[in-house]
C-alpha positions in Angstrom: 35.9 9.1 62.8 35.4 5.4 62.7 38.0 2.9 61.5 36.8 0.7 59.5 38.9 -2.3 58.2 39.1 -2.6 54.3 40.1 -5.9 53.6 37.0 -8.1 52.0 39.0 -10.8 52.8 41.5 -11.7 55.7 45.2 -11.5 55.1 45.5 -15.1 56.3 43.3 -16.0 52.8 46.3 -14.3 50.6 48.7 -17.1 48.9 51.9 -14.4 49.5 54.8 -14.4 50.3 54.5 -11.9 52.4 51.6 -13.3 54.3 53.1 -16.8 55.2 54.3 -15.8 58.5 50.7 -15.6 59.6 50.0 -18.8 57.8 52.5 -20.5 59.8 51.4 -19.3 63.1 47.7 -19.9 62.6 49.1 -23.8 61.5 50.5 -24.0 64.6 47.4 -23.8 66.6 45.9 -26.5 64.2 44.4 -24.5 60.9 44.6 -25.9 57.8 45.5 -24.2 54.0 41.9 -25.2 53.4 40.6 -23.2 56.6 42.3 -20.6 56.2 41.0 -19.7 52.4 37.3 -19.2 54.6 36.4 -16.0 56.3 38.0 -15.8 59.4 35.3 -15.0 62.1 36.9 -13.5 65.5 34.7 -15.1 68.7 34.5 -12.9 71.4 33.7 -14.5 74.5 33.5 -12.9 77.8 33.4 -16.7 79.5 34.9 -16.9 83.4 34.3 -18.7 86.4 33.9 -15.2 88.5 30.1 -15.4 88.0 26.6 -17.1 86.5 26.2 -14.8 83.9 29.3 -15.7 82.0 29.7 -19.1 83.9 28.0 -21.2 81.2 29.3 -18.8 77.7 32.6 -21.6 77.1 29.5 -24.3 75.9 27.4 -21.2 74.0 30.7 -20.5 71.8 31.2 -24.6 70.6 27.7 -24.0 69.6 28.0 -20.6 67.6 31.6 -21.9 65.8 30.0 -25.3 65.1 27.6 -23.1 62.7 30.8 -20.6 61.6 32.5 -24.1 60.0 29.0 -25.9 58.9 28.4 -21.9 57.2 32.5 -21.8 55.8 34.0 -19.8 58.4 37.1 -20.2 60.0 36.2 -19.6 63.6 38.8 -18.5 66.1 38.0 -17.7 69.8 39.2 -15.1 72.0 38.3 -14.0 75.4 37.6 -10.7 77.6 36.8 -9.7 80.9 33.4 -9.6 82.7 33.0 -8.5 86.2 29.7 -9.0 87.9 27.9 -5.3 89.4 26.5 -7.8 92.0 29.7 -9.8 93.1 31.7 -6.2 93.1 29.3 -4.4 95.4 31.0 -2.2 97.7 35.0 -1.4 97.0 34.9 -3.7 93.9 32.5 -1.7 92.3 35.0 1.2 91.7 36.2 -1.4 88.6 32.7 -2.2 87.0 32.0 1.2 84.8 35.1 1.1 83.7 35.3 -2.0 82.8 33.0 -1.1 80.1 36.3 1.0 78.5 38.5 -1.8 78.9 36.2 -4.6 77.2 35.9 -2.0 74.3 39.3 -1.5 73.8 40.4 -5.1 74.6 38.2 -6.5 71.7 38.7 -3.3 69.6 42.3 -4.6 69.7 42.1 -8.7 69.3 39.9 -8.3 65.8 41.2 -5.4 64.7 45.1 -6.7 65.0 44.2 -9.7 63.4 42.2 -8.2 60.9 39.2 -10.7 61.5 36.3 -10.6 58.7 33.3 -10.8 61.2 32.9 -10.7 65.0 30.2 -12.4 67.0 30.2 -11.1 70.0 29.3 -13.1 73.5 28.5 -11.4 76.8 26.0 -11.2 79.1 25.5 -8.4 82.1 25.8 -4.9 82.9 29.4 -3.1 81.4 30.2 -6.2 78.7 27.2 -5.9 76.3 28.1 -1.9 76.0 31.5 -2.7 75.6 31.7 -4.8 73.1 28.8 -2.7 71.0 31.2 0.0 71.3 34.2 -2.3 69.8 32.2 -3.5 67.3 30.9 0.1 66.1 34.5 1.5 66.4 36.0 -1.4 63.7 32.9 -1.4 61.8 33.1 -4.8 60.3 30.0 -7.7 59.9 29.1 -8.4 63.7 26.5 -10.3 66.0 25.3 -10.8 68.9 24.8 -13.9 71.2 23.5 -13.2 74.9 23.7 -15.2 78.1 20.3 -15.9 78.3 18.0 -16.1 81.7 18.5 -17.0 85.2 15.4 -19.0 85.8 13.7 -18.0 89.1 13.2 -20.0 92.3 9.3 -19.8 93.0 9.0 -16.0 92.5 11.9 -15.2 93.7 14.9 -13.6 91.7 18.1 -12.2 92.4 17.3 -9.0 93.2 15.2 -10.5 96.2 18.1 -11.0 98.1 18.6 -7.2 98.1 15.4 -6.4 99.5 15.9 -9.6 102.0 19.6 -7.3 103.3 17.0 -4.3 104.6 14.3 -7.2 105.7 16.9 -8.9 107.9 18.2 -5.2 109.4 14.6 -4.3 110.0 14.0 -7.3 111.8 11.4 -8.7 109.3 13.0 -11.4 108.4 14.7 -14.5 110.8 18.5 -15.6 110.3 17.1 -18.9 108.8 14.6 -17.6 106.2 17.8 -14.9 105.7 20.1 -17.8 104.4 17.7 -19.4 103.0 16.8 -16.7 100.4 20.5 -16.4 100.2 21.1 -20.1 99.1 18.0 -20.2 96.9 17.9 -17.0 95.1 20.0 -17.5 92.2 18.7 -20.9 90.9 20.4 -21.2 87.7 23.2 -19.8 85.3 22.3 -16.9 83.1 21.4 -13.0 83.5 19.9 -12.1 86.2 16.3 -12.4 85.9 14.4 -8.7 86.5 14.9 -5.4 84.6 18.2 -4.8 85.5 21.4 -3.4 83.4 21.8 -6.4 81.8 18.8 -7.5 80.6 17.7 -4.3 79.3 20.8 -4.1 77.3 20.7 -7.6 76.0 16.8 -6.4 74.5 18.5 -3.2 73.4 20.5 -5.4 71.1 17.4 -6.7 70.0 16.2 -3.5 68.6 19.4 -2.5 67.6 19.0 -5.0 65.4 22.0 -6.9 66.3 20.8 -10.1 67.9 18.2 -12.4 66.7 15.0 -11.9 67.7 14.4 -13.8 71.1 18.0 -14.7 72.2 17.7 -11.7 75.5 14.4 -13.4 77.2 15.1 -17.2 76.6 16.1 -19.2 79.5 19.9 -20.0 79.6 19.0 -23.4 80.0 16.5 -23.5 77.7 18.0 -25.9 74.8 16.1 -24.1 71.9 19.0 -21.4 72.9 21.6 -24.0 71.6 19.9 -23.9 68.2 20.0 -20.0 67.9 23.2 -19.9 69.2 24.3 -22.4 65.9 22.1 -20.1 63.4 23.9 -17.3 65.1 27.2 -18.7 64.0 26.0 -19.4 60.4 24.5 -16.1 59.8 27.9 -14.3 61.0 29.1 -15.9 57.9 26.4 -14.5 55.6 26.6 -11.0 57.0 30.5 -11.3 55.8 29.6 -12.2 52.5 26.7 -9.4 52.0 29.7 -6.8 53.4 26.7 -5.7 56.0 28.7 -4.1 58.7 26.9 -2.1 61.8 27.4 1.1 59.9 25.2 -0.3 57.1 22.2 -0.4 59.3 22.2 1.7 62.1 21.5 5.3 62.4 20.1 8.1 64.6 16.6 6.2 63.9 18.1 3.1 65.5 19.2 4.6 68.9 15.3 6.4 69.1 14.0 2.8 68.6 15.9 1.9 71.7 15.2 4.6 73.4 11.8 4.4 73.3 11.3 0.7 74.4 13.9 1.0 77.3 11.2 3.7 78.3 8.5 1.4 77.8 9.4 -1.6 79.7 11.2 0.6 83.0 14.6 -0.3 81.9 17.6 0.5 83.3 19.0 3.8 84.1 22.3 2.7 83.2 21.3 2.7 79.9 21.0 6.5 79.6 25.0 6.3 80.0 25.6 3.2 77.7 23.7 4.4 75.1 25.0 7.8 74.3 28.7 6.3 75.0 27.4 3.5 72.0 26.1 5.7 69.9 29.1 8.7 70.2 31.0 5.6 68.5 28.8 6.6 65.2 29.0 9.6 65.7 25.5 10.5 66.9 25.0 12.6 69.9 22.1 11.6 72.2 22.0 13.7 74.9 20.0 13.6 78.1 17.5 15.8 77.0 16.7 13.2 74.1 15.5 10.6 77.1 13.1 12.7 78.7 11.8 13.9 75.4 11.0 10.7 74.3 10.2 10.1 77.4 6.9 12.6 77.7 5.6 10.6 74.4 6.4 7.2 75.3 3.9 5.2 77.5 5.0 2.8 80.1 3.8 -0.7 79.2 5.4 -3.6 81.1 7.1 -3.4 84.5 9.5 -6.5 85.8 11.2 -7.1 88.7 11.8 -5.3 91.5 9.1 -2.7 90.1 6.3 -5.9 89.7 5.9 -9.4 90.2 6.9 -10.8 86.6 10.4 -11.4 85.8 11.9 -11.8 82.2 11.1 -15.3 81.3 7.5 -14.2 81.7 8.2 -11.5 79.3 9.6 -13.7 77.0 6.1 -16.0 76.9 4.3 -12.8 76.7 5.7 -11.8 73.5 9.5 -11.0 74.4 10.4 -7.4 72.4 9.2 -8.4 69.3 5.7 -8.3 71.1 6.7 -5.3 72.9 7.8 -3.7 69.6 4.9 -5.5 68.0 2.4 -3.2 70.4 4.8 0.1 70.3 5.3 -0.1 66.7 3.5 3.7 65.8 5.9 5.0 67.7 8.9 3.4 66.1 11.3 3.5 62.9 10.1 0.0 61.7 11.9 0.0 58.4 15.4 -0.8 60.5 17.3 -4.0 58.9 18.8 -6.0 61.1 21.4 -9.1 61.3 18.8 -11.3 60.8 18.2 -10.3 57.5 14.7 -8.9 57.9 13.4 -5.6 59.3 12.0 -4.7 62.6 8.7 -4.3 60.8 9.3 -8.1 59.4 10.1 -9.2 63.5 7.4 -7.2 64.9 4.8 -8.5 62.5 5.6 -12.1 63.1 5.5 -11.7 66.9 2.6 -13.4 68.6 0.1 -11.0 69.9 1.0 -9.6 73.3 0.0 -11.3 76.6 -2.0 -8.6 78.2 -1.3 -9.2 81.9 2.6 -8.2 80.9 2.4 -6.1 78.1 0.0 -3.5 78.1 -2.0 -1.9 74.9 -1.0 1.1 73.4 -4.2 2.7 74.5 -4.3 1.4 78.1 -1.0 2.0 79.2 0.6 1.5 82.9 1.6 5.0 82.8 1.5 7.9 79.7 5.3 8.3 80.1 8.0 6.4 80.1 10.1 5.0 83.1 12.7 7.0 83.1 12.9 10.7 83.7 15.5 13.8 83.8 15.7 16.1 86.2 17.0 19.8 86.2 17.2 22.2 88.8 20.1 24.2 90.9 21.4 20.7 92.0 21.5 19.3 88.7 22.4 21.8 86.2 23.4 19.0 83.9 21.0 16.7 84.7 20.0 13.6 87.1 18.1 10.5 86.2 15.4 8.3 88.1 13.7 5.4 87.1 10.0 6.4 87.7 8.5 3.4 87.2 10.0 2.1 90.5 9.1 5.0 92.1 5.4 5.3 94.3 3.3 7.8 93.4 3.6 9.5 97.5 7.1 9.8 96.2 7.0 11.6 92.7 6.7 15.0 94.9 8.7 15.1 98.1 10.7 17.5 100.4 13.0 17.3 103.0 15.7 17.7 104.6 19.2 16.4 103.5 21.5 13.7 105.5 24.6 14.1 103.8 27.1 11.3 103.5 30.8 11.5 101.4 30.9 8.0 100.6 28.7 4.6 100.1 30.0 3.0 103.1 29.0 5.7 105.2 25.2 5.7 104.2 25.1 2.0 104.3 26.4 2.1 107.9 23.8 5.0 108.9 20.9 1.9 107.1 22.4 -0.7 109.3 22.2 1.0 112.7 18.5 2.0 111.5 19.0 5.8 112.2 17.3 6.5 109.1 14.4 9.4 109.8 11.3 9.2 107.6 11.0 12.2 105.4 14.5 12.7 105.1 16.8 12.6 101.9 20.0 11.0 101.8 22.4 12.5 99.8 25.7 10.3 99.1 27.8 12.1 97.0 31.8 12.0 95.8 30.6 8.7 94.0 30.4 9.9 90.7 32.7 8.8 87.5 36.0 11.1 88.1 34.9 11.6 92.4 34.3 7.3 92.8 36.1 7.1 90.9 34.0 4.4 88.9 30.5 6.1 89.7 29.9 3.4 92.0 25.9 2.1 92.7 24.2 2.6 95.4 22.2 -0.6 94.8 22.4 -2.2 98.0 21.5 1.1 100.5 18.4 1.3 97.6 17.4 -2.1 98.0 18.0 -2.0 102.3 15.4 1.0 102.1 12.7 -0.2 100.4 13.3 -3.5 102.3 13.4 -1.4 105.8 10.3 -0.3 104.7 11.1 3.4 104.5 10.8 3.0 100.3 8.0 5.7 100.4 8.9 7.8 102.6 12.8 8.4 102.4 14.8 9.5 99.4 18.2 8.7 97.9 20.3 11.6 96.1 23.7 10.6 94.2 26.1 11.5 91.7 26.7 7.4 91.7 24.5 5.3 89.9 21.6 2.6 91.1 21.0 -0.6 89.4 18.8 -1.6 86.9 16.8 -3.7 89.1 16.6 -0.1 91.9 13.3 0.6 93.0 12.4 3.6 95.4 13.0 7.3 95.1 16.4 6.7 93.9 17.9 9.7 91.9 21.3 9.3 90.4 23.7 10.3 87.7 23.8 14.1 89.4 25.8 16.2 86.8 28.0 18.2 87.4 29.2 15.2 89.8 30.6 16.8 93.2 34.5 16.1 92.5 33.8 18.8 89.9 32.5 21.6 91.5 28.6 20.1 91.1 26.6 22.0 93.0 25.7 18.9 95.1 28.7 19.6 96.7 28.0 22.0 98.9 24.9 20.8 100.5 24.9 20.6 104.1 23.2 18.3 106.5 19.3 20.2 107.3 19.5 22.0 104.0 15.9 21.6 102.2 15.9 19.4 99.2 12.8 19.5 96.5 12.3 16.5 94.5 9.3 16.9 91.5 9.6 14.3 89.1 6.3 15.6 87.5 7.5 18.7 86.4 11.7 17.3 86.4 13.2 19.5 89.5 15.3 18.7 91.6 16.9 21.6 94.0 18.3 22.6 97.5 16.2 25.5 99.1 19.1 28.1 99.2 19.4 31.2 97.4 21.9 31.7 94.5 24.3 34.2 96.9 24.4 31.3 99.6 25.4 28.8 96.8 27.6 31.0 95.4 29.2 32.1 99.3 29.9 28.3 99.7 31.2 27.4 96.7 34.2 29.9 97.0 35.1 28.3 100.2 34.8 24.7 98.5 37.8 23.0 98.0 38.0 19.6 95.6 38.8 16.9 97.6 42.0 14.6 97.1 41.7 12.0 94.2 40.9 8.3 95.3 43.5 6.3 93.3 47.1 7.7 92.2 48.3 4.4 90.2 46.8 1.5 88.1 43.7 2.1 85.2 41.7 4.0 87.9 44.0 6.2 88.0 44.4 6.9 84.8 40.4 6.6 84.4 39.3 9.3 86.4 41.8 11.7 84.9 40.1 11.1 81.6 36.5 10.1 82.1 33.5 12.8 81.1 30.6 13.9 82.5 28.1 11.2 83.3 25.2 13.9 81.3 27.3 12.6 78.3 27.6 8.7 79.2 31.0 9.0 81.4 32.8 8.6 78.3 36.9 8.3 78.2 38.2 11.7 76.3 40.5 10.2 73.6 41.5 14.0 72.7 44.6 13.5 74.5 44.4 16.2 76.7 43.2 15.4 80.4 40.0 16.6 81.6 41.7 18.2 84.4 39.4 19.2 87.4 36.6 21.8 86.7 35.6 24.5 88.7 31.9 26.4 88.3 33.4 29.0 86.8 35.0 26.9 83.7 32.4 23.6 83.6 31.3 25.2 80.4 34.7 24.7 79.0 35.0 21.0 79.1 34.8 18.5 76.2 31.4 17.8 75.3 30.1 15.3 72.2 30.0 16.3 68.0 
């Protein structure tokens, strides 16, 4: 059930008695009577100094509460975390997924104790956006959106370059000077990192969501029209207030299809298929894996970006941006969808310059028939795994061979590094998953080392972690039941046979269900990670990445499953 706060106006705006302690409180920070008989709108700002996507937000929110007083709002700032997937690589990244829980809860909390009229809500990168969709669905009142905007590239090179560059430099391929030169050039501005990654596809996921203006996820950070839209952003927070037009209003099961559809058509990020259901759970709408690779079979693949092609997102943007892209796809979409820019998708899609065909592909002449992301089932993934195909080659969509089985990241990134890799081979890290990580850690860097060795078409990568966004290769993650459960991924041993067939969505070891069975009795779980602090707590509560490696607020822990009780544990209504 969501909460959903009543009061049309703030309790600030009430001449009571009753009421003048907050009065007096909000006077102390500098608020006048006069300010306080507005609409007070709550700022959320997930501004630090820890990294480029966020680096920049402090000057984005003077802009958006300049247009909350010029509008008659009563703007008031507060901030939450934002850790960076690419600064935590490694040890950090047991924090990052979980992160997404504790900005959802930490901005749930701010407005929600101060009973704040509106929200707008400012974040860039991969765990923030989904946070802070999931705070604003769970207190349901008037919200927007305002994203970080674009990392602008450095010739053609973008962030996830320097990846590729890691794997290069092992390989040989590349010299210690052009090494650190990629290093110090890569990341030429603030802003999102500029390819399909996590965080660019969920700042467009906004914009089809209908919560963002049109054109605020593809412009540059540095561009200054972004200045402008981020004052309209802060005027029409104000609006939305006085029209009582909370998220609720607008979105529904139809919304979270739209999205679905055009993060299959533009390869977005797998992360996505565990932010999404997590978002939409909020609303009580169930989206299950299944949904993605249905949609998937009916939903061409039109635009690739980086790492999967040579454009990055700013091209996107002068191609058309998503309103082009939903411009193009718009048969296959619910059109009629208002959004917090007071028109309707159809309105936004209409008004959208006609695609650029070099980056956006017709309807009829698609880059591929389905989408670029697929499901796969099979005795290794009874619940499901999930590979971005359009980052895949085709001498990779079928492929069998035997598994190299490693219990942690580190381990497989140190087998990379001493090049011991054999072609044909699939590397299978597992123990990496949400409750196992814990965190369901990515495996981006060991991706990005083997398509940078070179070995991107001939070696594949089996997890229950995660990849990036911006992954390309034979990459399959989110493996569900995860190992720390009792998946079946945790018996495999080094030589067994592993099938990948992303065609026809299998993925199995070659054993027999009497071997699988003989080793799981012997199979013991293995000791949990972290005993104290929020991961600790975390992976006693977190679910089943098939379900978006949501927290289970039923106040019961999960507690560890076996294969005989999987079935039993807490799944969506």
């Amino acid at each position: 059930m969501t909460l959903s706060i009543q009061n049309p106006k703030s309790k600030i705006q009430n001449k009571t008695t009753d009421d003048a302690y907050r009065r007096a409180l909000y006077k102390a920070v500098g608020y006048s009577d006069e300010d306080m008989r507005k609409p007070l709108i709550a700022v959320a700002n997930s501004w630090s100094e820890m990294n480029p996507g966020h680096y920049h937000l402090r000057e984005t929110a003077e802009r958006i509460k300049e247009g909350i007083w010029e509008a008659g709002g009563m703007p008031a700032e507060f901030n939450t975390i934002g850790p960076c997937d690419g600064i935590a690589q490694g040890r950090g990244m047991h924090y990052v997924l979980p992160s997404r829980d504790v900005v959802a809860a930490s901005v749930e909390l701010m407005a929600g104790a101060h009973q704040a009229d509106g929200l707008v809500l400012i974040g860039s990168c991969d765990k923030i956006i989904p946070g802070m969709l999931m705070a604003a669905l769970r207190l349901d009142i008037p919200s927007i959106f305002f994203t970080g905007g674009i990392m602008m590239p450095r010739g053609d090179m973008v962030t996830c370059d320097i990846k590729e560059a890691i794997g290069k430099f092992v390989a040989g391929k590349l010299t210690q000077k052009e090494f650190d030169e990629i290093e110090s050039t890569t990341c030429a501005s603030v802003g999102v990192c500029n390819m399909m990654g996590t965080a660019s596809t969920m700042c467009c996921l906004l914009e089809v969501l209908g919560l963002a203006f049109p054109g605020t996820a593809t412009i540059a950070a540095v561009d200054p029209a972004r200045s402008r839209l981020a004052r309209a952003t802060g005027k029409q927070i104000v609006k939305l207030v006085r029209r009582k037009m909370k998220p609720s209003s607008f979105l529904t099961r139809s919304s979270f299809e739209n999205a679905v559809r055009v993060l299959l058509s533009f390869g977005g990020s797998t992360n996505a298929v565990l932010h999404l259901p997590a978002v939409a759970a909020e609303l009580g709408i169930k989206l299950p894996l299944e949904e993605f690779d249905r949609l998937s079979r009916s939903t061409p693949l039109l635009c690739k970006f980086k790492p999967a092609s040579a454009f990055n997102l700013l091209d996107f943007h002068d191609a058309g941006g998503v309103p082009g892209l939903m411009k193009e796809l718009s048969p296959l979409l619910h059109l009629d969808q208002m959004t917090v820019s007071g028109k309707t998708l159809r309105q936004i899609a209409r008004s959208a310059h006609a695609p650029e065909r070099e980056i956006i592909a017709p309807l009829g002449k698609p880059l591929a028939e389905e989408g670029g992301i697929a499901v796969l089932y099979g005795n290794l993934a009874p619940e499901g795994a999930v590979v971005k195909t359009s980052g895949v080659s085709l001498k990779m969509m079928k492929h069998e061979g035997p598994a190299v089985v490693f219990e942690r990241e580190e381990d497989v990134r140190e087998h990379l590094t001493r090049q011991k890799v054999e072609p044909g081979s699939v590397l299978v890290i597992r123990y990496e998953g949400p409750r196992g990580g814990p965190g369901m850690r990515e495996m981006s860097i060991p991706a990005a080392m083997l398509v940078g060795m070179g070995l991107g078409d001939s070696v594949a990568m089996v997890t229950d972690g995660r990849y990036s966004g911006a992954t390309r290769g034979p990459c399959i993650g989110h493996v569900s039941p995860e190992a720390a459960q009792g998946g079946p991924l945790a018996i495999v041993r080094d030589g067994d046979l592993i099938e990948i067939d992303i065609p026809e969505r299998k993925l199995n070891v070659k054993l027999t269900k009497s071997e699988i069975a003989k080793r799981m009795r012997v199979w013991k779980p293995p000791t949990p990670k972290m005993a104290k602090g929020f991961l600790g707590i975390y992976q006693q509560t977190v679910g089943s990445a098939s379900e978006g490696a949501r927290l289970d607020y039923s106040g019961t822990p999960c507690g560890k499953v076996s294969p005989n009780n999987r079935s039993k544990r807490k799944r969506f209504t």
